[in-house]
Amino acid sequence: MVTRTLLRTVVLPATPAEVWQVIGGFGAFPDWHPHLLPSVIEDGADPETPGAVRAFTYEGRVVLRERLLAKDPAAHAYHYSVEAPAFPIRGYEATLLVRPHEDGAEVRWQGTYEAETDDAVAQVEQAFGEGTYATGLAALSERFARWRDRLTGALADPPEKMTRTG
C-alpha cells in the first residue's frame, strides 16, 4: 500500500466567511455541488456534529457513506472519512478548508488514502478528483463569479435620479 494525496483548489472572489456560509455545512453538500447523488444524514443525527454520516443513494440503495470526523467553523474547515469506498483503497479521509487569499478566498479540498493498485489511483483521481472535487469547485467558481458580478454591477450603476413633481 502506498499513501496518496489528492488535492484540488480554487480561488474565489469572496471572503472566507462568505464562502464558508455556502459550503460549511456537512449536511448542505447537495445544496452547492451540482453533480452529486441524493444524500441524507443517517439516523436523524445533527449534520454538524462529528460522527454524523451522510449517505449517498442511487435507486434507493446507499452507494457511499461519509462520516464527519471534525469540524472547526472558526477555521472554516471540516474533516471527514469515506467508509467502504467502491475502489481498492483504504483510509480515505478528506478535508474541505477555506482560507484567506490575496484575491479573496482559497478553497482547498484534499484527500489522503492508501491505494492497493495504480488502477485504484486512476479510479480515485477520476471519481473523487475530477467528478467530485473539480466539479464542485468549478460550480463554486461560477456561483461566486455571478454573485460578484451582480454586486459590482449594482455598485457601478448610478442610482436613478429622483425627480420632483408638482
Short mmCIF file of C-alpha atoms in Angstrom, two decimals:
data_model
loop_
_atom_site.label_atom_id
_atom_site.label_comp_id
_atom_site.label_asym_id
_atom_site.label_seq_id
_atom_site.Cartn_x
_atom_site.Cartn_y
_atom_site.Cartn_z
CA MET A 1 0.00 0.00 0.00
CA VAL A 2 1.15 3.48 -0.87
CA THR A 3 -0.30 6.63 0.71
CA ARG A 4 -1.60 9.03 -1.90
CA THR A 5 -2.82 12.62 -1.77
CA LEU A 6 -5.48 14.17 -3.93
CA LEU A 7 -5.73 17.98 -3.96
CA ARG A 8 -7.85 20.47 -5.84
CA THR A 9 -8.07 24.20 -5.10
CA VAL A 10 -9.89 27.26 -6.36
CA VAL A 11 -9.64 30.96 -5.52
CA LEU A 12 -12.96 32.76 -5.27
CA PRO A 13 -13.77 36.50 -5.31
CA ALA A 14 -15.32 36.45 -1.84
CA THR A 15 -14.28 36.44 1.78
CA PRO A 16 -13.63 33.12 3.52
CA ALA A 17 -16.72 33.75 5.69
CA GLU A 18 -18.91 34.24 2.60
CA VAL A 19 -17.65 31.01 1.05
CA TRP A 20 -17.94 29.11 4.33
CA GLN A 21 -21.56 30.22 4.64
CA VAL A 22 -22.26 28.30 1.40
CA ILE A 23 -20.09 25.20 1.85
CA GLY A 24 -19.55 24.91 5.60
CA GLY A 25 -22.49 22.66 6.39
CA PHE A 26 -21.68 18.95 6.23
CA GLY A 27 -25.35 18.30 5.55
CA ALA A 28 -25.55 21.09 2.92
CA PHE A 29 -23.26 19.40 0.41
CA PRO A 30 -26.02 18.81 -2.18
CA ASP A 31 -27.05 22.48 -1.94
CA TRP A 32 -23.90 23.71 -3.68
CA HIS A 33 -22.48 20.70 -5.52
CA PRO A 34 -24.29 20.16 -8.84
CA HIS A 35 -23.47 16.54 -9.65
CA LEU A 36 -23.96 14.53 -6.51
CA LEU A 37 -26.34 11.75 -5.83
CA PRO A 38 -29.08 12.50 -3.31
CA SER A 39 -27.87 12.25 0.27
CA VAL A 40 -29.33 12.12 3.75
CA ILE A 41 -27.85 12.38 7.20
CA GLU A 42 -28.37 8.97 8.77
CA ASP A 43 -30.26 8.27 11.98
CA GLY A 44 -31.50 11.84 12.38
CA ALA A 45 -28.05 12.93 13.54
CA ASP A 46 -27.04 16.57 13.78
CA PRO A 47 -25.13 17.03 10.50
CA GLU A 48 -22.71 19.45 12.14
CA THR A 49 -21.62 17.15 14.96
CA PRO A 50 -18.65 14.82 14.48
CA GLY A 51 -19.87 11.28 13.99
CA ALA A 52 -22.71 12.29 11.63
CA VAL A 53 -22.88 10.16 8.49
CA ARG A 54 -24.12 11.40 5.12
CA ALA A 55 -25.27 8.58 2.88
CA PHE A 56 -25.49 8.97 -0.89
CA THR A 57 -28.11 6.85 -2.62
CA TYR A 58 -28.75 5.60 -6.12
CA GLU A 59 -32.01 3.89 -6.99
CA GLY A 60 -32.85 3.61 -3.31
CA ARG A 61 -29.57 1.93 -2.36
CA VAL A 62 -26.76 3.52 -0.32
CA VAL A 63 -23.68 3.66 -2.54
CA LEU A 64 -21.36 5.83 -0.45
CA ARG A 65 -21.14 6.88 3.19
CA GLU A 66 -19.06 9.72 4.58
CA ARG A 67 -18.52 10.33 8.30
CA LEU A 68 -17.80 13.77 9.75
CA LEU A 69 -14.64 13.42 11.85
CA ALA A 70 -14.06 17.02 12.90
CA LYS A 71 -15.45 20.47 12.23
CA ASP A 72 -13.90 23.85 13.04
CA PRO A 73 -16.16 26.70 11.90
CA ALA A 74 -13.68 29.32 13.15
CA ALA A 75 -11.00 27.84 10.86
CA HIS A 76 -13.57 27.29 8.07
CA ALA A 77 -12.77 23.59 7.84
CA TYR A 78 -14.21 20.15 8.25
CA HIS A 79 -12.63 16.72 8.01
CA TYR A 80 -14.43 13.52 7.02
CA SER A 81 -13.82 9.91 6.05
CA VAL A 82 -15.22 7.78 3.26
CA GLU A 83 -16.50 4.48 4.60
CA ALA A 84 -16.20 1.36 2.44
CA PRO A 85 -15.34 3.06 -0.87
CA ALA A 86 -16.05 1.16 -4.07
CA PHE A 87 -12.36 1.16 -5.00
CA PRO A 88 -9.49 -0.97 -3.67
CA ILE A 89 -8.33 1.76 -1.28
CA ARG A 90 -8.21 2.18 2.49
CA GLY A 91 -8.23 5.03 4.97
CA TYR A 92 -9.73 7.70 2.71
CA GLU A 93 -10.00 10.96 4.64
CA ALA A 94 -10.62 14.40 3.22
CA THR A 95 -10.59 17.99 4.39
CA LEU A 96 -12.58 20.88 2.96
CA LEU A 97 -10.93 24.15 4.01
CA VAL A 98 -11.46 27.82 3.17
CA ARG A 99 -8.65 30.24 3.89
CA PRO A 100 -7.82 33.85 3.04
CA HIS A 101 -6.14 34.59 -0.27
CA GLU A 102 -4.97 37.91 -1.69
CA ASP A 103 -7.72 37.64 -4.32
CA GLY A 104 -10.47 36.57 -1.92
CA ALA A 105 -10.73 33.06 -0.53
CA GLU A 106 -8.99 29.82 -1.44
CA VAL A 107 -10.94 26.59 -1.13
CA ARG A 108 -8.68 23.56 -0.62
CA TRP A 109 -10.18 20.11 -0.94
CA GLN A 110 -7.66 17.45 -0.07
CA GLY A 111 -7.94 13.72 0.42
CA THR A 112 -5.44 11.12 1.51
CA TYR A 113 -5.76 7.37 1.14
CA GLU A 114 -3.84 4.16 0.70
CA ALA A 115 -4.07 2.57 -2.74
CA GLU A 116 -3.60 -1.09 -3.45
CA THR A 117 -3.00 -0.65 -7.19
CA ASP A 118 -2.18 2.01 -9.78
CA ASP A 119 -5.62 1.35 -11.28
CA ALA A 120 -7.16 2.33 -7.94
CA VAL A 121 -5.27 5.65 -8.04
CA ALA A 122 -6.67 6.33 -11.51
CA GLN A 123 -10.18 5.48 -10.32
CA VAL A 124 -9.89 7.79 -7.32
CA GLU A 125 -8.49 10.60 -9.49
CA GLN A 126 -11.42 10.25 -11.87
CA ALA A 127 -14.24 9.74 -9.36
CA PHE A 128 -13.15 11.98 -6.48
CA GLY A 129 -10.58 14.29 -8.09
CA GLU A 130 -12.50 15.18 -11.22
CA GLY A 131 -16.06 14.00 -10.58
CA THR A 132 -16.41 15.36 -7.05
CA TYR A 133 -13.67 17.87 -6.16
CA ALA A 134 -13.11 19.61 -9.53
CA THR A 135 -16.80 19.66 -10.42
CA GLY A 136 -17.78 21.12 -7.05
CA LEU A 137 -15.03 23.73 -7.12
CA ALA A 138 -15.96 24.75 -10.68
CA ALA A 139 -19.57 25.21 -9.56
CA LEU A 140 -18.40 27.39 -6.67
CA SER A 141 -16.24 29.43 -9.03
CA GLU A 142 -19.21 30.05 -11.30
CA ARG A 143 -21.53 30.83 -8.39
CA PHE A 144 -19.21 33.38 -6.80
CA ALA A 145 -18.29 34.98 -10.13
CA ARG A 146 -22.02 35.57 -10.82
CA TRP A 147 -22.51 36.83 -7.27
CA ARG A 148 -19.57 39.24 -7.53
CA ASP A 149 -20.69 40.41 -10.99
CA ARG A 150 -24.16 41.23 -9.64
CA LEU A 151 -22.67 43.06 -6.68
CA THR A 152 -20.18 45.12 -8.68
CA GLY A 153 -22.75 45.77 -11.41
CA ALA A 154 -25.18 47.14 -8.85
CA LEU A 155 -22.48 49.43 -7.45
CA ALA A 156 -21.34 50.57 -10.89
CA ASP A 157 -24.85 51.61 -11.99
CA PRO A 158 -25.75 55.07 -10.74
CA PRO A 159 -28.95 55.28 -8.77
CA GLU A 160 -31.95 56.58 -10.66
CA LYS A 161 -32.32 60.33 -10.43
CA MET A 162 -35.10 61.39 -8.20
CA THR A 163 -37.44 63.88 -9.75
CA ARG A 164 -39.82 66.16 -8.02
CA THR A 165 -43.26 66.63 -9.33
CA GLY A 166 -45.92 69.17 -8.51
#
